[in-house]
Amino acid sequence: MKIQHHGAVNGVTGSCHQLHIDEQNSVLIDCGLFQGAEQGKNNGAENNEKHLAIDFDISTVQALIVTHCHIDHVGRIPYLLAAGFRGPIYATTATAALLPLVIEDALKVGVTRNKSMINACLKLLKKQLIALDYKKWQSLALSDAALLVHPEPVEGRDAAAEASSPKAKIKFQMAGHILGSAYVEIDIIKKSNKTPKHRVVFSGDLGAPYAPLLPAPKSPYRADTLVIESTYGDKNHQNRKVRTKQLQKIIEKAVADNGVVLIPAFSIGRTQELLYELEKIIQRKANSSLWQNIDIIIDSPMAAKFTEHYKEFKNLWDAEAKQKLKLGRHPLSFEQLYTVDSHQEHRQTVAYLAKRNKPAIIIAASGMCSGGRIVNYLKQFLNDKTADILFVGYQAQGSLGRDIQKYGTIAEGTITDSSKPSKAPYVFIDGKRIYINAGVHTISGYSAHADQNGLINFVKRMRLNPHI
Ligand SMILES: [Zn+2]
């Protein structure tokens, strides 16, 4: 057995691991896109096409296992299909429901607007996609060396050859990161070996223990080899109560001057967590006219679609969220929530918000501001001192989000005079210099990733630990 990492090695994006079971057989775990400055890291590729292409031999890949449908875990699937991969793609039921939406969007944003190309890719994807329930073993079809030597069934085929043929099975367990997310247990069984099986666990992304909506991940019972994400391996998050308070305080301060609060958020996971927390604050602040009247706008058809899926799969919610439903509350669809759909509606919303003098919270993708509708809001409001940008997610090196966060945060509270723009920090958006006069805030603890304690506990709480 051998493991190769084709991504998420020098950075945290582009997750793609290849587990070699033997010389004829391997499986891929995730096939993600590199993001931010990490785009150029892979093989020193100079242009987009090069780093997107699958640059390793896939002739032994028998299956792709998808842990969850964040773009840095699934974004290169179209390239895998283009490279000729026709094996099964295993995912949990919820992930299988979301994946075609994510891939369609990734193709539209980053590859092509050509409808027939997009449809051809989606057709292949849906054909190869196999939805699995959590906690159920699934055998993998592997190619058998002995069978390759004797392609025809041989009477009384060598029992030893039969016994030595490799077998593998996989099982998904809840990872608590986003809807449908899983870590995967892979059992490799070689009967000829004295050790009957070797269990490899790939963590995918693990959720934080007190994240809203989804239950925290439970550690595996056993792992002989563990490949674990470590995005926040060097940090501990603030606890959830502090975080919700911080969210409330920043928004109250930000809208005191009737300005807008822009929250760049990933469509899947972060948006729903934010809505959940905002609904909670609105409930608690029943006597606050600010909280009872503030508009919350989701300007992203994708985020709206995912929110629908979150509602559909409420059997996967945690106990607290289910309890709210029982009490008749709707944590993901409350009265002050508006969804902007078409592009025309989006343009009208930006223009309307620029004119009116009433606070609003806008959640729009992309999470790192590297594209999507948030960019139009930034063009409009970054220079506006009544506006505020609130980062709630990781900003990769080289992304526009990271630049705004870096330069804007230094200036917070000190730049008040927009008539002297030369003193204000700035960023370039679509080649245009835009000064940052808006307040820039970050709530770092707002992560759908386990922190250092969470990761260590995930390992410590196993009954049978990894070993060499
Ligand atoms: Zn993720």
Short mmCIF file of C-alpha atoms and ligand atoms in Angstrom, two decimals:
data_model
loop_
_atom_site.label_atom_id
_atom_site.label_comp_id
_atom_site.label_asym_id
_atom_site.label_seq_id
_atom_site.Cartn_x
_atom_site.Cartn_y
_atom_site.Cartn_z
CA MET A 1 0.00 0.00 0.00
CA LYS A 2 1.22 3.47 -0.89
CA ILE A 3 -0.33 6.93 -0.68
CA GLN A 4 0.46 9.76 -3.07
CA HIS A 5 -0.74 13.31 -2.48
CA HIS A 6 -1.49 15.22 -5.66
CA GLY A 7 -2.72 18.32 -3.86
CA ALA A 8 -3.14 20.02 -0.48
CA VAL A 9 0.56 19.35 0.13
CA ASN A 10 2.24 22.75 0.09
CA GLY A 11 -1.02 24.54 0.77
CA VAL A 12 -4.52 23.73 1.94
CA THR A 13 -6.42 23.58 -1.35
CA GLY A 14 -6.49 21.15 -4.27
CA SER A 15 -7.09 18.06 -2.12
CA CYS A 16 -6.40 14.90 -4.10
CA HIS A 17 -4.95 11.72 -2.66
CA GLN A 18 -4.23 8.45 -4.42
CA LEU A 19 -4.28 5.28 -2.38
CA HIS A 20 -2.41 2.52 -4.20
CA ILE A 21 -3.78 -0.81 -3.08
CA ASP A 22 -1.43 -2.82 -5.30
CA GLU A 23 0.16 -2.39 -8.70
CA GLN A 24 -3.09 -2.69 -10.63
CA ASN A 25 -5.41 -0.90 -8.25
CA SER A 26 -5.71 2.50 -6.71
CA VAL A 27 -8.48 4.83 -5.59
CA LEU A 28 -8.58 8.60 -5.55
CA ILE A 29 -9.87 10.45 -2.55
CA ASP A 30 -11.14 13.86 -3.72
CA CYS A 31 -10.06 15.76 -6.80
CA GLY A 32 -10.04 19.41 -5.85
CA LEU A 33 -9.13 22.72 -7.35
CA PHE A 34 -6.21 24.85 -6.24
CA GLN A 35 -7.31 28.29 -5.06
CA GLY A 36 -5.73 31.69 -4.59
CA ALA A 37 -1.95 31.83 -5.06
CA GLU A 38 -1.85 28.04 -4.71
CA GLN A 39 -3.15 27.90 -8.26
CA GLY A 40 0.35 28.37 -9.57
CA LYS A 41 2.15 26.11 -7.14
CA ASN A 42 1.44 22.80 -8.74
CA ASN A 43 4.45 21.95 -10.87
CA GLY A 44 5.20 25.61 -11.30
CA ALA A 45 2.44 25.75 -13.89
CA GLU A 46 2.26 29.11 -15.54
CA ASN A 47 -1.21 29.10 -16.86
CA ASN A 48 -4.59 27.94 -15.67
CA GLU A 49 -5.00 25.04 -18.05
CA LYS A 50 -1.75 23.43 -17.03
CA HIS A 51 -2.42 23.27 -13.30
CA LEU A 52 -5.98 22.11 -13.84
CA ALA A 53 -4.99 19.15 -15.99
CA ILE A 54 -4.59 15.80 -14.31
CA ASP A 55 -0.83 15.37 -14.33
CA PHE A 56 -0.57 11.85 -12.94
CA ASP A 57 -1.23 8.37 -14.30
CA ILE A 58 -4.85 7.36 -13.74
CA SER A 59 -4.68 3.95 -15.45
CA THR A 60 -4.92 2.11 -12.11
CA VAL A 61 -7.64 4.33 -10.60
CA GLN A 62 -10.68 2.11 -9.99
CA ALA A 63 -12.86 4.61 -8.15
CA LEU A 64 -13.07 8.19 -6.95
CA ILE A 65 -14.27 8.78 -3.41
CA VAL A 66 -15.63 12.25 -2.70
CA THR A 67 -15.57 13.39 0.94
CA HIS A 68 -17.63 16.57 0.39
CA CYS A 69 -18.46 19.00 -2.35
CA HIS A 70 -16.34 22.06 -1.58
CA ILE A 71 -14.61 23.16 -4.76
CA ASP A 72 -11.12 22.55 -3.32
CA HIS A 73 -12.14 18.89 -3.00
CA VAL A 74 -14.13 18.35 -6.22
CA GLY A 75 -13.22 21.12 -8.67
CA ARG A 76 -10.92 19.03 -10.87
CA ILE A 77 -13.47 16.24 -11.44
CA PRO A 78 -14.29 17.53 -14.97
CA TYR A 79 -10.58 17.25 -15.79
CA LEU A 80 -10.50 13.73 -14.40
CA LEU A 81 -13.41 12.83 -16.66
CA ALA A 82 -11.69 14.56 -19.58
CA ALA A 83 -8.59 12.47 -18.86
CA GLY A 84 -10.72 9.37 -19.44
CA PHE A 85 -11.73 8.25 -15.94
CA ARG A 86 -14.92 6.18 -16.23
CA GLY A 87 -14.99 4.40 -12.87
CA PRO A 88 -17.55 4.88 -10.11
CA ILE A 89 -17.63 8.13 -8.13
CA TYR A 90 -18.77 7.39 -4.58
CA ALA A 91 -20.33 10.06 -2.38
CA THR A 92 -22.88 10.27 0.42
CA THR A 93 -26.51 10.78 -0.65
CA ALA A 94 -26.51 14.49 0.24
CA THR A 95 -23.15 15.08 -1.47
CA ALA A 96 -24.39 13.24 -4.56
CA ALA A 97 -27.39 15.61 -4.64
CA LEU A 98 -25.19 18.71 -4.38
CA LEU A 99 -22.26 17.66 -6.55
CA PRO A 100 -23.79 18.26 -10.02
CA LEU A 101 -24.74 21.82 -8.94
CA VAL A 102 -21.21 22.51 -7.74
CA ILE A 103 -19.60 21.09 -10.87
CA GLU A 104 -21.99 22.97 -13.14
CA ASP A 105 -21.13 26.21 -11.39
CA ALA A 106 -17.39 25.48 -11.47
CA LEU A 107 -17.57 24.82 -15.20
CA LYS A 108 -19.52 28.02 -15.86
CA VAL A 109 -17.23 30.17 -13.74
CA GLY A 110 -13.88 28.70 -14.65
CA VAL A 111 -14.07 26.72 -17.88
CA THR A 112 -16.82 27.31 -20.39
CA ARG A 113 -20.26 28.80 -20.96
CA ASN A 114 -20.86 26.30 -23.74
CA LYS A 115 -24.09 24.55 -22.74
CA SER A 116 -23.55 21.33 -24.66
CA MET A 117 -20.06 20.88 -23.17
CA ILE A 118 -21.43 21.48 -19.68
CA ASN A 119 -24.29 19.05 -20.26
CA ALA A 120 -21.98 16.36 -21.64
CA CYS A 121 -19.80 16.64 -18.54
CA LEU A 122 -22.79 16.55 -16.17
CA LYS A 123 -24.23 13.54 -17.98
CA LEU A 124 -20.99 11.61 -17.48
CA LEU A 125 -20.80 12.71 -13.86
CA LYS A 126 -24.35 11.59 -13.08
CA LYS A 127 -23.76 8.27 -14.83
CA GLN A 128 -20.67 7.55 -12.74
CA LEU A 129 -21.97 8.94 -9.45
CA ILE A 130 -23.04 6.39 -6.84
CA ALA A 131 -24.77 7.62 -3.68
CA LEU A 132 -24.00 5.73 -0.48
CA ASP A 133 -25.58 5.93 2.94
CA TYR A 134 -23.45 6.79 5.92
CA LYS A 135 -22.18 3.83 7.98
CA LYS A 136 -22.68 1.20 5.29
CA TRP A 137 -19.85 -0.77 3.75
CA GLN A 138 -19.47 -0.77 -0.01
CA SER A 139 -17.12 -3.19 -1.78
CA LEU A 140 -14.88 -1.77 -4.48
CA ALA A 141 -14.52 -3.60 -7.78
CA LEU A 142 -10.79 -4.10 -8.22
CA SER A 143 -8.91 -5.58 -11.10
CA ASP A 144 -7.40 -8.93 -10.30
CA ALA A 145 -3.85 -9.72 -11.40
CA ALA A 146 -4.63 -13.45 -11.51
CA LEU A 147 -7.64 -12.76 -13.72
CA LEU A 148 -5.53 -10.67 -16.04
CA VAL A 149 -3.23 -13.63 -16.55
CA HIS A 150 -6.20 -15.98 -17.07
CA PRO A 151 -8.90 -13.83 -18.63
CA GLU A 152 -11.18 -16.84 -19.10
CA PRO A 153 -12.58 -18.50 -15.97
CA VAL A 154 -10.37 -21.50 -15.28
CA GLU A 155 -11.90 -24.61 -13.79
CA GLY A 156 -10.55 -25.14 -10.30
CA ARG A 157 -8.67 -21.86 -10.52
CA ASP A 158 -5.69 -21.69 -8.29
CA ALA A 159 -7.06 -21.22 -4.80
CA ALA A 160 -3.94 -19.37 -3.72
CA ALA A 161 -4.37 -16.84 -6.48
CA GLU A 162 -7.99 -16.35 -5.46
CA ALA A 163 -6.98 -15.92 -1.85
CA SER A 164 -4.27 -13.40 -2.63
CA SER A 165 -6.47 -11.19 -4.79
CA PRO A 166 -6.96 -7.85 -3.11
CA LYS A 167 -10.28 -6.73 -1.76
CA ALA A 168 -11.27 -3.34 -0.53
CA LYS A 169 -14.35 -1.76 0.90
CA ILE A 170 -15.27 1.73 1.95
CA LYS A 171 -17.58 3.32 4.50
CA PHE A 172 -18.59 6.95 4.99
CA GLN A 173 -18.92 8.48 8.47
CA MET A 174 -20.31 11.92 9.30
CA ALA A 175 -17.66 14.63 9.32
CA GLY A 176 -19.83 17.56 10.48
CA HIS A 177 -18.15 19.99 8.08
CA ILE A 178 -20.86 20.78 5.50
CA LEU A 179 -24.03 19.01 4.44
CA GLY A 180 -23.17 15.52 3.23
CA SER A 181 -19.54 15.72 4.35
CA ALA A 182 -17.86 12.50 5.37
CA TYR A 183 -14.61 10.98 6.38
CA VAL A 184 -13.98 7.68 4.71
CA GLU A 185 -12.79 4.39 6.15
CA ILE A 186 -11.13 2.09 3.63
CA ASP A 187 -10.44 -1.53 4.50
CA ILE A 188 -7.86 -3.29 2.40
CA ILE A 189 -8.10 -7.03 2.75
CA LYS A 190 -5.35 -9.31 1.60
CA LYS A 191 -6.12 -12.82 2.65
CA SER A 192 -2.62 -14.03 2.00
CA ASN A 193 -1.24 -11.61 4.55
CA LYS A 194 -1.10 -12.46 8.20
CA THR A 195 -2.76 -9.16 9.03
CA PRO A 196 -6.27 -9.66 7.72
CA LYS A 197 -6.95 -6.05 6.90
CA HIS A 198 -5.48 -2.61 6.93
CA ARG A 199 -7.77 0.31 7.61
CA VAL A 200 -6.94 3.66 6.09
CA VAL A 201 -8.95 6.69 7.14
CA PHE A 202 -9.06 9.88 5.08
CA SER A 203 -10.55 12.65 7.16
CA GLY A 204 -11.62 14.98 4.34
CA ASP A 205 -12.47 18.24 6.11
CA LEU A 206 -13.66 17.82 9.68
CA GLY A 207 -16.24 20.08 11.29
CA ALA A 208 -15.75 22.09 14.43
CA PRO A 209 -17.36 20.51 17.51
CA TYR A 210 -19.70 23.41 18.30
CA ALA A 211 -20.52 24.44 14.76
CA PRO A 212 -24.20 25.19 14.22
CA LEU A 213 -26.57 22.88 12.32
CA LEU A 214 -24.57 19.69 11.90
CA PRO A 215 -23.45 17.24 14.58
CA ALA A 216 -19.77 17.10 15.46
CA PRO A 217 -17.79 14.23 13.95
CA LYS A 218 -17.24 11.14 16.06
CA SER A 219 -13.77 9.60 15.92
CA PRO A 220 -13.28 6.37 14.03
CA TYR A 221 -13.05 3.23 16.11
CA ARG A 222 -9.87 2.27 14.39
CA ALA A 223 -7.33 3.52 11.86
CA ASP A 224 -4.07 1.84 10.93
CA THR A 225 -3.16 4.74 8.69
CA LEU A 226 -4.74 8.18 9.00
CA VAL A 227 -4.57 11.02 6.50
CA ILE A 228 -5.97 14.05 8.28
CA GLU A 229 -6.64 17.62 7.13
CA SER A 230 -4.89 20.30 9.16
CA THR A 231 -6.13 23.63 7.81
CA TYR A 232 -6.40 24.96 11.37
CA GLY A 233 -3.82 22.59 12.87
CA ASP A 234 -1.93 25.53 14.36
CA LYS A 235 -4.92 27.44 15.78
CA ASN A 236 -7.71 27.15 18.27
CA HIS A 237 -11.04 28.79 17.52
CA GLN A 238 -12.95 31.06 19.81
CA ASN A 239 -15.91 29.34 21.32
CA ARG A 240 -19.26 29.64 19.64
CA LYS A 241 -20.91 31.91 22.21
CA VAL A 242 -18.11 34.48 21.92
CA ARG A 243 -18.32 34.23 18.16
CA THR A 244 -22.09 34.82 17.98
CA LYS A 245 -21.69 37.82 20.33
CA GLN A 246 -18.94 39.16 18.09
CA LEU A 247 -21.12 38.74 15.02
CA GLN A 248 -23.92 40.63 16.73
CA LYS A 249 -21.63 43.45 17.92
CA ILE A 250 -19.92 43.95 14.57
CA ILE A 251 -23.25 44.08 12.75
CA GLU A 252 -24.80 46.49 15.27
CA LYS A 253 -21.80 48.80 15.04
CA ALA A 254 -21.58 48.49 11.27
CA VAL A 255 -25.21 49.36 10.59
CA ALA A 256 -25.40 52.20 13.14
CA ASP A 257 -24.60 54.59 10.27
CA ASN A 258 -27.23 52.96 8.03
CA GLY A 259 -24.57 51.29 5.93
CA VAL A 260 -24.41 47.84 4.44
CA VAL A 261 -22.54 44.85 5.80
CA LEU A 262 -21.05 42.67 3.08
CA ILE A 263 -20.27 39.10 4.01
CA PRO A 264 -18.35 37.16 1.37
CA ALA A 265 -19.35 33.58 1.99
CA PHE A 266 -19.05 30.19 0.40
CA SER A 267 -22.43 28.99 -0.86
CA ILE A 268 -22.21 25.71 0.94
CA GLY A 269 -21.90 25.56 4.67
CA ARG A 270 -20.89 29.04 5.72
CA THR A 271 -24.00 30.75 4.36
CA GLN A 272 -26.33 28.35 6.13
CA GLU A 273 -24.36 28.62 9.39
CA LEU A 274 -24.59 32.40 9.19
CA LEU A 275 -28.34 32.32 8.55
CA TYR A 276 -28.74 29.99 11.48
CA GLU A 277 -26.82 32.33 13.78
CA LEU A 278 -28.62 35.43 12.48
CA GLU A 279 -32.01 33.84 13.07
CA LYS A 280 -30.88 33.08 16.59
CA ILE A 281 -29.90 36.70 17.24
CA ILE A 282 -33.19 37.97 15.73
CA GLN A 283 -35.13 35.63 18.03
CA ARG A 284 -33.19 36.76 21.07
CA LYS A 285 -33.44 40.45 20.19
CA ALA A 286 -37.23 40.49 19.98
CA ASN A 287 -37.35 44.05 21.34
CA SER A 288 -34.69 45.54 19.12
CA SER A 289 -36.12 47.46 16.20
CA LEU A 290 -32.76 47.24 14.45
CA TRP A 291 -32.76 43.46 14.51
CA GLN A 292 -36.46 43.15 13.77
CA ASN A 293 -36.17 45.37 10.68
CA ILE A 294 -32.80 44.68 9.16
CA ASP A 295 -32.91 43.06 5.73
CA ILE A 296 -30.78 40.01 5.17
CA ILE A 297 -30.10 39.42 1.50
CA ILE A 298 -28.66 36.28 -0.03
CA ASP A 299 -27.45 37.37 -3.42
CA SER A 300 -26.52 34.01 -4.86
CA PRO A 301 -28.78 31.54 -6.66
CA MET A 302 -26.31 28.81 -5.72
CA ALA A 303 -26.46 29.64 -2.01
CA ALA A 304 -30.25 29.67 -2.23
CA LYS A 305 -30.28 26.24 -3.90
CA PHE A 306 -27.93 24.80 -1.30
CA THR A 307 -30.04 26.26 1.47
CA GLU A 308 -32.99 24.36 -0.02
CA HIS A 309 -30.95 21.16 0.13
CA TYR A 310 -29.97 21.89 3.72
CA LYS A 311 -33.68 22.12 4.50
CA GLU A 312 -34.45 18.95 2.57
CA PHE A 313 -31.82 16.90 4.42
CA LYS A 314 -32.86 18.03 7.90
CA ASN A 315 -32.50 14.44 9.10
CA LEU A 316 -28.75 15.21 9.07
CA TRP A 317 -29.08 18.26 11.38
CA ASP A 318 -27.89 18.20 14.98
CA ALA A 319 -30.16 17.95 18.01
CA GLU A 320 -30.27 21.72 18.68
CA ALA A 321 -31.39 22.53 15.14
CA LYS A 322 -34.00 19.75 15.15
CA GLN A 323 -35.34 21.07 18.45
CA LYS A 324 -35.90 24.50 16.87
CA LEU A 325 -37.94 22.91 14.11
CA LYS A 326 -40.06 21.22 16.75
CA LEU A 327 -40.69 24.61 18.33
CA GLY A 328 -42.01 25.87 15.01
CA ARG A 329 -38.98 27.99 14.13
CA HIS A 330 -37.39 28.01 10.69
CA PRO A 331 -33.69 28.54 11.19
CA LEU A 332 -32.96 28.76 7.45
CA SER A 333 -36.02 30.60 6.17
CA PHE A 334 -37.18 33.51 8.29
CA GLU A 335 -39.18 36.60 7.44
CA GLN A 336 -36.41 39.14 6.96
CA LEU A 337 -34.55 36.95 4.52
CA TYR A 338 -34.55 37.82 0.81
CA THR A 339 -33.05 35.90 -2.04
CA VAL A 340 -31.77 37.56 -5.17
CA ASP A 341 -31.96 35.32 -8.19
CA SER A 342 -31.34 36.65 -11.70
CA HIS A 343 -28.40 38.78 -12.72
CA GLN A 344 -30.70 41.66 -13.54
CA GLU A 345 -32.17 41.49 -10.05
CA HIS A 346 -28.63 41.47 -8.70
CA ARG A 347 -27.69 44.66 -10.56
CA GLN A 348 -30.88 46.32 -9.39
CA THR A 349 -30.16 45.32 -5.79
CA VAL A 350 -26.65 46.82 -5.88
CA ALA A 351 -28.01 50.04 -7.32
CA TYR A 352 -30.92 50.16 -4.87
CA LEU A 353 -28.70 49.60 -1.84
CA ALA A 354 -26.31 52.30 -3.02
CA LYS A 355 -29.15 54.83 -3.00
CA ARG A 356 -31.15 53.98 0.05
CA ASN A 357 -30.33 54.88 3.60
CA LYS A 358 -31.26 51.78 5.51
CA PRO A 359 -29.02 49.04 6.84
CA ALA A 360 -28.79 45.60 5.26
CA ILE A 361 -26.69 42.49 5.52
CA ILE A 362 -25.66 40.98 2.19
CA ILE A 363 -24.27 37.50 1.88
CA ALA A 364 -22.74 36.80 -1.51
CA ALA A 365 -20.15 34.47 -3.00
CA SER A 366 -17.37 33.88 -3.64
CA GLY A 367 -15.98 33.42 -0.18
CA MET A 368 -12.54 34.74 -1.11
CA CYS A 369 -13.91 37.51 -3.37
CA SER A 370 -12.06 36.01 -6.32
CA GLY A 371 -15.20 36.12 -8.44
CA GLY A 372 -18.96 36.00 -8.16
CA ARG A 373 -21.44 38.70 -7.26
CA ILE A 374 -19.59 39.92 -4.18
CA VAL A 375 -17.14 41.60 -6.55
CA ASN A 376 -19.84 44.01 -7.82
CA TYR A 377 -20.71 44.91 -4.24
CA LEU A 378 -17.06 45.54 -3.46
CA LYS A 379 -16.71 47.79 -6.50
CA GLN A 380 -19.71 49.76 -5.28
CA PHE A 381 -19.10 49.87 -1.53
CA LEU A 382 -15.41 49.38 -0.75
CA ASN A 383 -14.84 53.10 -1.06
CA ASP A 384 -17.86 53.91 1.11
CA LYS A 385 -17.07 54.60 4.75
CA THR A 386 -20.55 53.62 5.93
CA ALA A 387 -20.07 50.15 4.50
CA ASP A 388 -18.44 47.25 6.29
CA ILE A 389 -16.91 44.02 5.01
CA LEU A 390 -17.05 41.07 7.33
CA PHE A 391 -14.84 38.08 6.60
CA VAL A 392 -16.00 34.85 8.15
CA GLY A 393 -13.91 32.41 6.17
CA TYR A 394 -10.37 31.53 5.27
CA GLN A 395 -8.81 33.89 2.71
CA ALA A 396 -6.11 32.18 0.68
CA GLN A 397 -2.86 33.96 -0.08
CA GLY A 398 -3.19 35.90 -3.32
CA SER A 399 -7.00 36.21 -3.26
CA LEU A 400 -8.74 39.60 -3.39
CA GLY A 401 -10.30 38.78 -0.02
CA ARG A 402 -6.87 38.35 1.55
CA ASP A 403 -5.70 41.69 0.12
CA ILE A 404 -8.74 43.56 1.44
CA GLN A 405 -8.37 41.85 4.78
CA LYS A 406 -4.66 42.64 4.97
CA TYR A 407 -4.67 46.27 3.80
CA GLY A 408 -8.17 47.21 4.96
CA THR A 409 -7.82 45.97 8.51
CA ILE A 410 -4.70 48.05 9.11
CA ALA A 411 -6.65 51.11 8.11
CA GLU A 412 -9.74 50.37 10.15
CA GLY A 413 -10.77 53.36 12.22
CA THR A 414 -7.96 55.53 10.91
CA ILE A 415 -9.21 56.32 7.44
CA THR A 416 -12.22 58.54 7.67
CA ASP A 417 -11.52 61.17 5.08
CA SER A 418 -12.35 59.84 1.65
CA SER A 419 -11.45 63.19 0.11
CA LYS A 420 -7.82 62.20 0.56
CA PRO A 421 -7.84 58.88 -1.19
CA SER A 422 -4.09 58.84 -1.60
CA LYS A 423 -3.82 57.96 2.10
CA ALA A 424 -6.33 55.15 1.93
CA PRO A 425 -5.18 51.65 1.17
CA TYR A 426 -6.42 50.23 -2.08
CA VAL A 427 -6.85 47.06 -4.08
CA PHE A 428 -7.20 46.44 -7.78
CA ILE A 429 -10.50 45.01 -9.00
CA ASP A 430 -10.73 44.24 -12.71
CA GLY A 431 -7.69 46.42 -13.26
CA LYS A 432 -9.24 49.40 -11.48
CA ARG A 433 -7.79 50.88 -8.33
CA ILE A 434 -10.41 50.97 -5.58
CA TYR A 435 -9.75 52.64 -2.24
CA ILE A 436 -10.76 50.90 0.95
CA ASN A 437 -12.74 53.24 3.13
CA ALA A 438 -15.19 50.63 4.36
CA GLY A 439 -14.60 48.99 7.73
CA VAL A 440 -12.95 45.60 7.43
CA HIS A 441 -13.60 42.95 10.08
CA THR A 442 -12.76 39.31 10.51
CA ILE A 443 -14.36 36.75 12.75
CA SER A 444 -11.71 34.11 12.64
CA GLY A 445 -13.40 31.58 14.82
CA TYR A 446 -16.18 31.23 12.31
CA SER A 447 -14.87 28.14 10.70
CA ALA A 448 -16.44 24.96 9.48
CA HIS A 449 -13.09 23.31 10.16
CA ALA A 450 -11.99 21.58 13.33
CA ASP A 451 -9.26 23.50 15.13
CA GLN A 452 -6.11 22.11 16.75
CA ASN A 453 -7.99 20.70 19.76
CA GLY A 454 -10.65 19.22 17.51
CA LEU A 455 -8.08 17.52 15.29
CA ILE A 456 -6.11 16.15 18.23
CA ASN A 457 -9.27 14.86 19.87
CA PHE A 458 -10.30 13.19 16.62
CA VAL A 459 -7.08 11.17 16.79
CA LYS A 460 -6.97 10.70 20.57
CA ARG A 461 -10.51 9.37 20.82
CA MET A 462 -9.91 6.43 18.51
CA ARG A 463 -9.92 3.08 20.25
CA LEU A 464 -7.23 1.60 18.02
CA ASN A 465 -4.71 4.20 16.96
CA PRO A 466 -2.65 4.51 13.79
CA HIS A 467 0.70 2.77 13.85
CA ILE A 468 3.59 1.99 11.53
ZN ZN B 1 -14.33 21.81 2.87
#
